[in-house]
Amino acid sequence: GFAMEGLKDDWLFDSLYRYERLHMFELPHSTRCLEWADRDGTSLYVGGFSDKHTNEIEMLELPEALQPQGLENVCAHTDFKITCGGLTKPPITAIKCVSDMNVVATAGTETCVCLWMRDPDNTDLLTLHTSLPLRNDQSIASSRPVLLDHTPDTPSWLLGAKTAGSATVWDLNSNLPISLPIHTHGAGSSSSADHSPLHGIKFVGPQLCVVCSGKDIGSLVLWDLRSPTVAAQAQVPCSTPHRDKTQVTTTSFALSVDRATGRVVVLSAQGEVSVFEARKLGTALCSCTLNQGQKQSYTGGGRFSGMRTTAAANLCIEFSCSGTKVAVSGLTNGVSIYDTGSWSSSTQEVSPMFTHTGHEAECPGAVVLTHTWHPVFADTVLSADSEGNLHAWQWKSQLDK
Amino acid sequence: VNMADIKVVPLGAGQDVGRSCILVSMGGKNVMFDCGMHMGYNDERRFPDFSYITGTGQTCTEFIDCVIISHFHLDHCGALPYFTEMCGYTGPIYMTQPTKAICPILLEDYRKITVEKKGEQNFFTSQMIKDCMKKVITVNLHQTVQVDGDLELKAYYAGHVLGAAMFQMRVQNQSVVYTGDYNMTPDRHLGSAWIDKCTPDLLITESTYATTIRDSKRCRERDFLKKVHECMERGGKVLIPVFALGRAQELCILLESFWDRLNLKAPIYFTTGITEKANHYYKLFITWTNQKIRSTFVQRNMFDFKHIKPFDRSYTDQPGPMVVFATPGMLHGGQSLQIFKKWAEDEKNMLIMPGYCVAGTIGQKILSGKKTIEIDKKIVNVKLSVQYMSFSAHADAKGIMQLIRQAEPRNVMLVHGEYAKMEFLKQKVLQEFGVNCFMPANGETITIETPPVILANMSRLLLKRTLEKGFVSSSKRLCPVEGILVLKDERLEVVALSEVQSEYGLVPHQLKFSLVMSLDTRSIPLLELTEKLTQAAQKLLPDQKVVQLSGSTFGLDSTSITMELTGHESAQNLLITWGLQDERLGDIVFSTLKRNLTRLL
């Protein structure tokens, strides 16, 4: 009642001091993906993940007020515009924009990747163009989501993987899979590592990928796609996974790569972060525990019916586009910012320099599903929660909390 | 004119948003929804194009059966006095009570700007506004109003502004819902729109924001507070010109809460004039506000603020920070303009324009960036910070879907949108609700076909027989009946077969079908064959009871279907017969037996 409104107002009033900018939106549906459609941060893609009704993939143009030219415009509007969209039955858990090829790829838990294009006659419609099947799809556990990645080094390549063993690279000029030497190695054979849960796979350089997989322990492997052998490997330091009654007893990781510094950061579901040199891996440069608030509790309901997920599935860590900051979500109900620049090999525990608690404050019970940095504006993050809210925020940089 | 169709024509030239006037023809009736004015034009383009009506050869009153006004915004009611007093419409006009109370205030205010400030000639007068409003009939929410013998209407709560309503019009079995402007998210003083599952043939909704996702109300509130706060922190004064009733109210509630929470001391004022009237109207129409306001009103008067006091002109020169809400809203005269003159040249101060400004007003000039303005023959330098906030609440993409989900229309029409293609929205609506979405260009007529309904009486005997048969239908509206449709004396009646026989002396004929199936039954004795056949038939038709009728004949119990073995020992035939009443079943029996019998034997 009134008291609740009062509490919510407290957070709102407080935010006047803590944020440089703050915008909050209610999307038509909640999304697990926030994928930029261009390098300027003008538009982004979101996708629905319901297993009960038809889902949408939409390209949203940012409000004028969140675009470079709108910063000084008094009358700049603050609405997202739905530029185009498409309808699809299966849930979407990954979106990758391959702008050079004018396609956007989506994936869920099926063993294929969908390619979408703008309809030439109705330019606000995205239509399903092709479906690309993964390699070794017969032997894959069904509930794992497919991960996608793309690199501007090889603009026509798209990478998709459900497990290490099913990792496929397609050439989008022909929509055919590329046969790579790495596939003949253990990565492609039926060794146990192949079917273990895949937590992250990302390009770190031209034809170089870092892969994080593992059931109870996390292993990091560097693939040189031109060579049949694994180029480097490492074990991710992490404590024993908690055994939560409601969750499956495996651990989970999230991965982020900073191309500029050549670093890889791995986050575990237990709240530990390790930083590695991407091309060497070996021993972690530093490994520490994140000081965080209360643990995330996802009761799996909310306004939007989504796939039944465990908290671990919402783990997300992202390097900022420039500099050494990382944003973390999926551990608590908010998004925390850490500055890895001050970390060393002796760092044990780190506290966030800022935490965005707006999702919980505005909508109790909401849980952050994903986040992304704005490609252009400094210290600006977009985060999406389980109730369909999207926040775009820039914290005040002189704050230390 | 095809009576079963519904025709919709948005009146007016051009594709502009901002002049709502939709003409709907159904069941021989013509209804005008809204009669708005476009405030961007100075000539006849500001009014809807009524030549469509006069072009039919009839007068406005003859052609239009009634006019509905959804709410008091000028782009929905601004042309009403013109329509009644200058075009001569004298028919019924419907709107809600708050709308009727507030419309004339806004109309008069606008009239003043147009005639006195801009010196226009051919515009309606104050007396015309008064005369026009005298013709208005007010309606209550959810109350069915009979316009005439056939036409009825019902208003639903729309949110958006005080007194805004969505209207359902019904003629016999055709109905249309017109939404006007509505809002699906409640705010600090108004609830959200609501409609029941009235399943209209057509839902007409504004689509101005159909492809947008608006930032949340709270986000815009925060923005407002941030601006006010920043200005106060540097010792500046904030001027907020207010126009539309309700906006001032909402902002007052917000500031009151903020001042309370942060224990702020700087004064907040509102000038006398419309704001006072606003408070007055809110008290009057308390039932139109949201639940929270209503329940608080019981405890304490929500409209008496702790921190917000009436303004006195002498306060303008008081030093130190303060916030003033002043009328009128576009700085087109009155107190807000006087205060602006005094505060404009101090860059510590701030002007917050809370909405749309009509072209030609000072408000609009300032928003477009002018740094010097001439007021009362003196030049004023605009040095204060100019801010713009749009607080108007419209339904966006999500809101439209929510409303469609509530009303369950058979068709949807989007009007006054931006007609960049909305194919995606069309697909979404089709996918989720299975209904078509129409998007007429302005001036384009759209025809919606509605399924014609034929009313017929049912004879008592037939009704009794149908109920006896025990038809269990899952649908409350559809129930299959078997009878004869008789058209007599221009009346339709559905009667039982026996009634037709007796009343019209028609001799019924019986139609019987028979088919012969040859069986390969060599070396199976007849008796055994009969038994086997019975068993096989029963197995293939587990829902039916196969009974032996005589010798080598058996049938399906409770039907006219019989099966008989004919022919001789080595080449048996199976003769299947059935009457017309069991035509479908007989067909099924035959094909099932044909496919499987030889295998089973």
GROMACS .gro file of C-alpha atoms in nm, chain B residues 60-418:
model
  359
  461CYS     CA    1  -2.509   1.722  -4.024
  462THR     CA    2  -2.806   1.658  -3.800
  463GLU     CA    3  -2.975   1.434  -4.053
  464PHE     CA    4  -2.666   1.230  -4.121
  465ILE     CA    5  -2.508   1.196  -3.777
  466ASP     CA    6  -2.707   1.007  -3.516
  467CYS     CA    7  -2.484   1.107  -3.229
  468VAL     CA    8  -2.147   1.253  -3.135
  469ILE     CA    9  -1.928   1.106  -2.864
  470ILE     CA   10  -1.644   1.297  -2.700
  471SER     CA   11  -1.388   1.081  -2.523
  472HIS     CA   12  -1.207   1.344  -2.310
  473PHE     CA   13  -1.135   1.714  -2.274
  474HIS     CA   14  -0.813   1.747  -2.471
  475LEU     CA   15  -0.861   1.995  -2.751
  476ASP     CA   16  -0.747   1.753  -3.019
  477HIS     CA   17  -1.055   1.550  -2.926
  478CYS     CA   18  -1.318   1.815  -2.849
  479GLY     CA   19  -1.181   2.140  -2.992
  480ALA     CA   20  -1.400   2.144  -3.301
  481LEU     CA   21  -1.726   2.068  -3.121
  482PRO     CA   22  -1.851   2.427  -3.092
  483TYR     CA   23  -1.770   2.476  -3.458
  484PHE     CA   24  -1.964   2.163  -3.546
  485THR     CA   25  -2.272   2.258  -3.345
  486GLU     CA   26  -2.286   2.634  -3.376
  487MET     CA   27  -2.137   2.689  -3.716
  488CYS     CA   28  -2.214   2.368  -3.904
  489GLY     CA   29  -2.552   2.346  -3.738
  490TYR     CA   30  -2.548   2.003  -3.577
  491THR     CA   31  -2.832   1.975  -3.327
  492GLY     CA   32  -2.830   1.604  -3.251
  493PRO     CA   33  -2.725   1.434  -2.925
  494ILE     CA   34  -2.373   1.475  -2.787
  495TYR     CA   35  -2.246   1.240  -2.519
  496MET     CA   36  -1.954   1.266  -2.279
  497THR     CA   37  -1.872   1.198  -1.916
  498GLN     CA   38  -1.944   1.451  -1.644
  499PRO     CA   39  -1.586   1.563  -1.581
  500THR     CA   40  -1.541   1.606  -1.955
  501LYS     CA   41  -1.849   1.827  -1.975
  502ALA     CA   42  -1.730   2.033  -1.680
  503ILE     CA   43  -1.376   2.082  -1.807
  504CYS     CA   44  -1.417   2.112  -2.185
  505PRO     CA   45  -1.563   2.461  -2.183
  506ILE     CA   46  -1.276   2.590  -1.972
  507LEU     CA   47  -1.015   2.471  -2.217
  508LEU     CA   48  -1.221   2.577  -2.515
  509GLU     CA   49  -1.261   2.927  -2.376
  510ASP     CA   50  -0.896   2.950  -2.292
  511TYR     CA   51  -0.797   2.849  -2.640
  512ARG     CA   52  -1.054   3.078  -2.792
  513LYS     CA   53  -0.896   3.367  -2.606
  514ILE     CA   54  -0.553   3.292  -2.744
  515THR     CA   55  -0.675   3.249  -3.096
  516VAL     CA   56  -0.899   3.552  -3.114
  517GLU     CA   57  -0.747   3.801  -2.874
  518LYS     CA   58  -0.380   3.723  -2.911
  519LYS     CA   59  -0.367   3.618  -3.271
  520GLY     CA   60  -0.655   3.833  -3.387
  521GLU     CA   61  -0.847   3.573  -3.576
  522GLN     CA   62  -1.195   3.651  -3.702
  523ASN     CA   63  -1.381   3.342  -3.801
  524PHE     CA   64  -1.375   3.155  -3.477
  525PHE     CA   65  -1.646   3.047  -3.236
  526THR     CA   66  -1.743   3.288  -2.959
  527SER     CA   67  -1.775   3.244  -2.584
  528GLN     CA   68  -2.149   3.230  -2.621
  529MET     CA   69  -2.115   2.957  -2.882
  530ILE     CA   70  -1.914   2.747  -2.642
  531LYS     CA   71  -2.183   2.790  -2.377
  532ASP     CA   72  -2.460   2.705  -2.622
  533CYS     CA   73  -2.273   2.403  -2.744
  534MET     CA   74  -2.222   2.260  -2.396
  535LYS     CA   75  -2.592   2.302  -2.317
  536LYS     CA   76  -2.661   2.033  -2.575
  537VAL     CA   77  -2.440   1.778  -2.404
  538ILE     CA   78  -2.582   1.469  -2.232
  539THR     CA   79  -2.359   1.320  -1.963
  540VAL     CA   80  -2.309   0.950  -1.912
  541ASN     CA   81  -2.183   0.741  -1.623
  542LEU     CA   82  -1.935   0.460  -1.644
  543HIS     CA   83  -2.073   0.117  -1.735
  544GLN     CA   84  -2.419   0.259  -1.781
  545THR     CA   85  -2.600   0.155  -2.100
  546VAL     CA   86  -2.755   0.459  -2.265
  547GLN     CA   87  -3.024   0.436  -2.536
  548VAL     CA   88  -2.953   0.692  -2.803
  549ASP     CA   89  -3.260   0.587  -2.998
  550GLY     CA   90  -3.456   0.270  -3.055
  551ASP     CA   91  -3.162   0.082  -3.203
  552LEU     CA   92  -2.846   0.257  -3.094
  553GLU     CA   93  -2.700   0.227  -2.747
  554LEU     CA   94  -2.372   0.320  -2.586
  555LYS     CA   95  -2.165   0.241  -2.281
  556ALA     CA   96  -1.863   0.422  -2.136
  557TYR     CA   97  -1.557   0.260  -1.981
  558TYR     CA   98  -1.279   0.408  -1.769
  559ALA     CA   99  -0.980   0.507  -1.980
  560GLY     CA  100  -0.730   0.659  -1.736
  561HIS     CA  101  -0.521   0.915  -1.927
  562VAL     CA  102  -0.687   1.233  -1.790
  563LEU     CA  103  -0.973   1.307  -1.555
  564GLY     CA  104  -1.300   1.192  -1.706
  565ALA     CA  105  -1.152   1.017  -2.009
  566ALA     CA  106  -1.361   0.727  -2.132
  567MET     CA  107  -1.364   0.457  -2.396
  568PHE     CA  108  -1.700   0.405  -2.564
  569GLN     CA  109  -1.882   0.100  -2.689
  570MET     CA  110  -2.157   0.158  -2.945
  571ARG     CA  111  -2.404  -0.113  -3.023
  572VAL     CA  112  -2.669  -0.151  -3.292
  573GLN     CA  113  -2.853  -0.481  -3.258
  574ASN     CA  114  -2.578  -0.735  -3.287
  575GLN     CA  115  -2.304  -0.511  -3.419
  576SER     CA  116  -2.074  -0.326  -3.186
  577VAL     CA  117  -1.771  -0.103  -3.202
  578VAL     CA  118  -1.541   0.015  -2.926
  579TYR     CA  119  -1.362   0.345  -2.965
  580THR     CA  120  -1.083   0.402  -2.719
  581GLY     CA  121  -0.994   0.769  -2.754
  582ASP     CA  122  -0.669   0.809  -2.562
  583TYR     CA  123  -0.616   0.561  -2.283
  584ASN     CA  124  -0.348   0.441  -2.052
  585MET     CA  125  -0.290   0.091  -1.924
  586THR     CA  126  -0.063   0.179  -1.634
  587PRO     CA  127  -0.203   0.356  -1.330
  588ASP     CA  128  -0.030   0.669  -1.210
  589ARG     CA  129  -0.035   0.877  -0.896
  590HIS     CA  130  -0.382   1.008  -0.937
  591LEU     CA  131  -0.560   0.811  -1.206
  592GLY     CA  132  -0.628   0.442  -1.244
  593SER     CA  133  -0.563   0.243  -1.558
  594ALA     CA  134  -0.806   0.176  -1.840
  595TRP     CA  135  -1.034  -0.122  -1.809
  596ILE     CA  136  -1.288  -0.290  -2.034
  597ASP     CA  137  -1.475  -0.616  -2.005
  598LYS     CA  138  -1.476  -0.899  -2.255
  599CYS     CA  139  -1.737  -0.729  -2.466
  600THR     CA  140  -1.611  -0.888  -2.793
  601PRO     CA  141  -1.688  -0.594  -3.024
  602ASP     CA  142  -1.682  -0.649  -3.398
  603LEU     CA  143  -1.426  -0.374  -3.415
  604LEU     CA  144  -1.192  -0.209  -3.168
  605ILE     CA  145  -1.071   0.132  -3.285
  606THR     CA  146  -0.761   0.244  -3.103
  607GLU     CA  147  -0.516   0.529  -3.136
  608SER     CA  148  -0.182   0.404  -3.250
  609THR     CA  149   0.036   0.707  -3.198
  610TYR     CA  150   0.266   0.512  -2.974
  611ALA     CA  151   0.200   0.165  -3.109
  612THR     CA  152   0.560   0.104  -3.202
  613THR     CA  153   0.716   0.270  -2.903
  614ILE     CA  154   0.817   0.162  -2.560
  615ARG     CA  155   0.780   0.461  -2.333
  616ASP     CA  156   1.000   0.507  -2.037
  617SER     CA  157   0.821   0.444  -1.713
  618LYS     CA  158   0.619   0.712  -1.542
  619ARG     CA  159   0.843   0.691  -1.241
  620CYS     CA  160   1.144   0.750  -1.458
  621ARG     CA  161   0.994   1.070  -1.592
  622GLU     CA  162   0.894   1.170  -1.243
  623ARG     CA  163   1.249   1.119  -1.134
  624ASP     CA  164   1.367   1.334  -1.419
  625PHE     CA  165   1.129   1.607  -1.310
  626LEU     CA  166   1.247   1.589  -0.951
  627LYS     CA  167   1.606   1.591  -1.062
  628LYS     CA  168   1.558   1.911  -1.255
  629VAL     CA  169   1.371   2.081  -0.975
  630HIS     CA  170   1.628   1.967  -0.724
  631GLU     CA  171   1.924   2.083  -0.929
  632CYS     CA  172   1.771   2.424  -0.973
  633MET     CA  173   1.686   2.462  -0.605
  634GLU     CA  174   2.037   2.354  -0.507
  635ARG     CA  175   2.186   2.650  -0.688
  636GLY     CA  176   1.933   2.884  -0.531
  637GLY     CA  177   1.724   2.921  -0.844
  638LYS     CA  178   1.351   2.950  -0.892
  639VAL     CA  179   1.149   2.699  -1.090
  640LEU     CA  180   0.849   2.808  -1.297
  641ILE     CA  181   0.615   2.539  -1.419
  642PRO     CA  182   0.335   2.665  -1.646
  643VAL     CA  183   0.040   2.428  -1.622
  644PHE     CA  184  -0.249   2.392  -1.856
  645ALA     CA  185  -0.416   2.056  -1.863
  646LEU     CA  186  -0.605   1.975  -1.554
  647GLY     CA  187  -0.456   1.690  -1.367
  648ARG     CA  188  -0.098   1.742  -1.463
  649ALA     CA  189  -0.055   2.009  -1.198
  650GLN     CA  190  -0.225   1.782  -0.951
  651GLU     CA  191   0.005   1.495  -1.016
  652LEU     CA  192   0.319   1.702  -1.002
  653CYS     CA  193   0.199   1.856  -0.676
  654ILE     CA  194   0.151   1.514  -0.524
  655LEU     CA  195   0.497   1.415  -0.635
  656LEU     CA  196   0.668   1.726  -0.502
  657GLU     CA  197   0.481   1.704  -0.176
  658SER     CA  198   0.612   1.352  -0.128
  659PHE     CA  199   0.964   1.455  -0.223
  660TRP     CA  200   0.967   1.757   0.007
  661ASP     CA  201   0.836   1.543   0.287
  662ARG     CA  202   1.093   1.266   0.240
  663LEU     CA  203   1.389   1.497   0.216
  664ASN     CA  204   1.259   1.746   0.468
  665LEU     CA  205   1.295   2.037   0.229
  666LYS     CA  206   1.202   2.385   0.329
  667ALA     CA  207   1.187   2.587   0.011
  668PRO     CA  208   0.835   2.705  -0.069
  669ILE     CA  209   0.613   2.563  -0.342
  670TYR     CA  210   0.325   2.770  -0.475
  671PHE     CA  211   0.043   2.744  -0.720
  672THR     CA  212  -0.127   3.045  -0.867
  673THR     CA  213  -0.496   3.095  -0.837
  674GLY     CA  214  -0.695   3.019  -1.143
  675ILE     CA  215  -0.715   2.685  -1.314
  676THR     CA  216  -0.512   2.503  -1.052
  677GLU     CA  217  -0.768   2.593  -0.791
  678LYS     CA  218  -1.038   2.486  -1.026
  679ALA     CA  219  -0.845   2.163  -1.078
  680ASN     CA  220  -0.850   2.091  -0.708
  681HIS     CA  221  -1.216   2.177  -0.707
  682TYR     CA  222  -1.288   1.941  -0.991
  683TYR     CA  223  -1.092   1.660  -0.840
  684LYS     CA  224  -1.289   1.685  -0.523
  685LEU     CA  225  -1.606   1.690  -0.730
  686PHE     CA  226  -1.511   1.391  -0.938
  687ILE     CA  227  -1.329   1.194  -0.675
  688THR     CA  228  -1.473   0.871  -0.812
  689TRP     CA  229  -1.274   0.926  -1.128
  690THR     CA  230  -0.941   0.918  -0.951
  691ASN     CA  231  -0.760   0.604  -0.854
  692GLN     CA  232  -0.827   0.389  -0.553
  693LYS     CA  233  -0.535   0.520  -0.356
  694ILE     CA  234  -0.640   0.881  -0.383
  695ARG     CA  235  -0.995   0.788  -0.293
  696SER     CA  236  -0.895   0.595   0.018
  697THR     CA  237  -0.657   0.870   0.131
  698PHE     CA  238  -0.928   1.125   0.077
  699VAL     CA  239  -1.124   0.957   0.349
  700GLN     CA  240  -0.843   1.009   0.597
  701ARG     CA  241  -0.727   1.351   0.497
  702ASN     CA  242  -0.799   1.583   0.213
  703MET     CA  243  -0.539   1.495  -0.045
  704PHE     CA  244  -0.580   1.827  -0.211
  705ASP     CA  245  -0.476   2.034   0.085
  706PHE     CA  246  -0.101   2.021   0.068
  707LYS     CA  247   0.139   2.068   0.354
  708HIS     CA  248   0.415   2.220   0.151
  709ILE     CA  249   0.224   2.379  -0.135
  710LYS     CA  250   0.054   2.712  -0.082
  711PRO     CA  251  -0.136   2.966  -0.290
  712PHE     CA  252   0.080   3.219  -0.467
  713ASP     CA  253   0.068   3.589  -0.424
  714ARG     CA  254   0.211   3.818  -0.686
  715SER     CA  255   0.437   3.980  -0.433
  716TYR     CA  256   0.625   3.651  -0.387
  717THR     CA  257   0.770   3.685  -0.737
  718ASP     CA  258   1.040   3.912  -0.609
  719GLN     CA  259   1.118   3.717  -0.293
  720PRO     CA  260   1.479   3.600  -0.284
  721GLY     CA  261   1.583   3.237  -0.259
  722PRO     CA  262   1.471   2.914  -0.422
  723MET     CA  263   1.106   2.838  -0.482
  724VAL     CA  264   0.882   2.641  -0.715
  725VAL     CA  265   0.573   2.794  -0.872
  726PHE     CA  266   0.299   2.625  -1.068
  727ALA     CA  267   0.128   2.896  -1.272
  728THR     CA  268  -0.138   2.922  -1.537
  729PRO     CA  269  -0.173   2.936  -1.828
  730GLY     CA  270   0.026   2.645  -1.964
  731MET     CA  271   0.181   2.775  -2.281
  732LEU     CA  272   0.290   3.108  -2.136
  733HIS     CA  273   0.034   3.272  -2.358
  734GLY     CA  274  -0.071   3.533  -2.105
  735GLY     CA  275  -0.178   3.565  -1.745
  736GLN     CA  276   0.029   3.502  -1.439
  737SER     CA  277   0.273   3.247  -1.577
  738LEU     CA  278   0.385   3.497  -1.837
  739GLN     CA  279   0.426   3.775  -1.581
  740ILE     CA  280   0.639   3.556  -1.359
  741PHE     CA  281   0.840   3.442  -1.658
  742LYS     CA  282   0.918   3.800  -1.751
  743LYS     CA  283   1.070   3.856  -1.409
  744TRP     CA  284   1.265   3.531  -1.387
  745ALA     CA  285   1.380   3.478  -1.743
  746GLU     CA  286   1.700   3.673  -1.727
  747ASP     CA  287   1.856   3.491  -1.431
  748GLU     CA  288   2.043   3.182  -1.544
  749LYS     CA  289   2.004   3.022  -1.201
  750ASN     CA  290   1.634   2.990  -1.269
  751MET     CA  291   1.453   2.720  -1.459
  752LEU     CA  292   1.144   2.690  -1.675
  753ILE     CA  293   0.986   2.347  -1.703
  754MET     CA  294   0.729   2.310  -1.980
  755PRO     CA  295   0.516   2.009  -1.895
  756GLY     CA  296   0.364   1.942  -2.232
  757TYR     CA  297   0.282   2.037  -2.583
  758CYS     CA  298   0.284   2.403  -2.683
  759VAL     CA  299   0.075   2.537  -2.965
  760ALA     CA  300   0.257   2.708  -3.250
  761GLY     CA  301   0.271   3.081  -3.203
  762THR     CA  302   0.266   3.079  -2.827
  763ILE     CA  303   0.560   3.201  -2.628
  764GLY     CA  304   0.597   2.857  -2.478
  765GLN     CA  305   0.653   2.709  -2.819
  766LYS     CA  306   0.898   2.980  -2.916
  767ILE     CA  307   1.107   2.917  -2.610
  768LEU     CA  308   1.105   2.544  -2.662
  769SER     CA  309   1.228   2.587  -3.015
  770GLY     CA  310   1.533   2.765  -2.875
  771LYS     CA  311   1.462   3.135  -2.911
  772LYS     CA  312   1.685   3.339  -2.684
  773THR     CA  313   1.501   3.667  -2.708
  774ILE     CA  314   1.125   3.709  -2.685
  775GLU     CA  315   0.911   4.017  -2.718
  776ILE     CA  316   0.656   4.038  -2.439
  777ASP     CA  317   0.426   4.339  -2.406
  778LYS     CA  318   0.650   4.533  -2.640
  779LYS     CA  319   0.964   4.470  -2.436
  780ILE     CA  320   1.249   4.238  -2.523
  781VAL     CA  321   1.319   3.963  -2.273
  782ASN     CA  322   1.643   3.764  -2.283
  783VAL     CA  323   1.588   3.400  -2.214
  784LYS     CA  324   1.877   3.306  -1.990
  785LEU     CA  325   1.714   3.063  -1.755
  786SER     CA  326   1.739   2.688  -1.812
  787VAL     CA  327   1.459   2.562  -2.034
  788GLN     CA  328   1.340   2.208  -1.974
  789TYR     CA  329   1.070   2.003  -2.138
  790MET     CA  330   0.890   1.711  -1.986
  791SER     CA  331   0.613   1.512  -2.140
  792PHE     CA  332   0.392   1.356  -1.881
  793SER     CA  333   0.103   1.255  -2.098
  794ALA     CA  334   0.011   0.895  -2.056
  795HIS     CA  335  -0.069   0.698  -2.366
  796ALA     CA  336  -0.088   0.331  -2.437
  797ASP     CA  337   0.220   0.198  -2.608
  798ALA     CA  338   0.279  -0.129  -2.793
  799LYS     CA  339   0.232  -0.330  -2.479
  800GLY     CA  340  -0.074  -0.135  -2.368
  801ILE     CA  341  -0.252  -0.190  -2.698
  802MET     CA  342  -0.199  -0.564  -2.670
  803GLN     CA  343  -0.332  -0.558  -2.315
  804LEU     CA  344  -0.649  -0.381  -2.421
  805ILE     CA  345  -0.708  -0.621  -2.709
  806ARG     CA  346  -0.663  -0.906  -2.465
  807GLN     CA  347  -0.928  -0.757  -2.237
  808ALA     CA  348  -1.190  -0.669  -2.495
  809GLU     CA  349  -1.146  -0.967  -2.734
  810PRO     CA  350  -1.255  -0.782  -3.048
  811ARG     CA  351  -1.314  -0.956  -3.380
  812ASN     CA  352  -1.115  -0.691  -3.564
  813VAL     CA  353  -0.876  -0.416  -3.466
  814MET     CA  354  -0.827  -0.079  -3.629
  815LEU     CA  355  -0.533   0.148  -3.560
  816VAL     CA  356  -0.589   0.516  -3.637
  817HIS     CA  357  -0.368   0.819  -3.631
  818GLY     CA  358  -0.046   0.631  -3.631
  819GLU     CA  359   0.269   0.711  -3.812
   0.00000   0.00000   0.00000
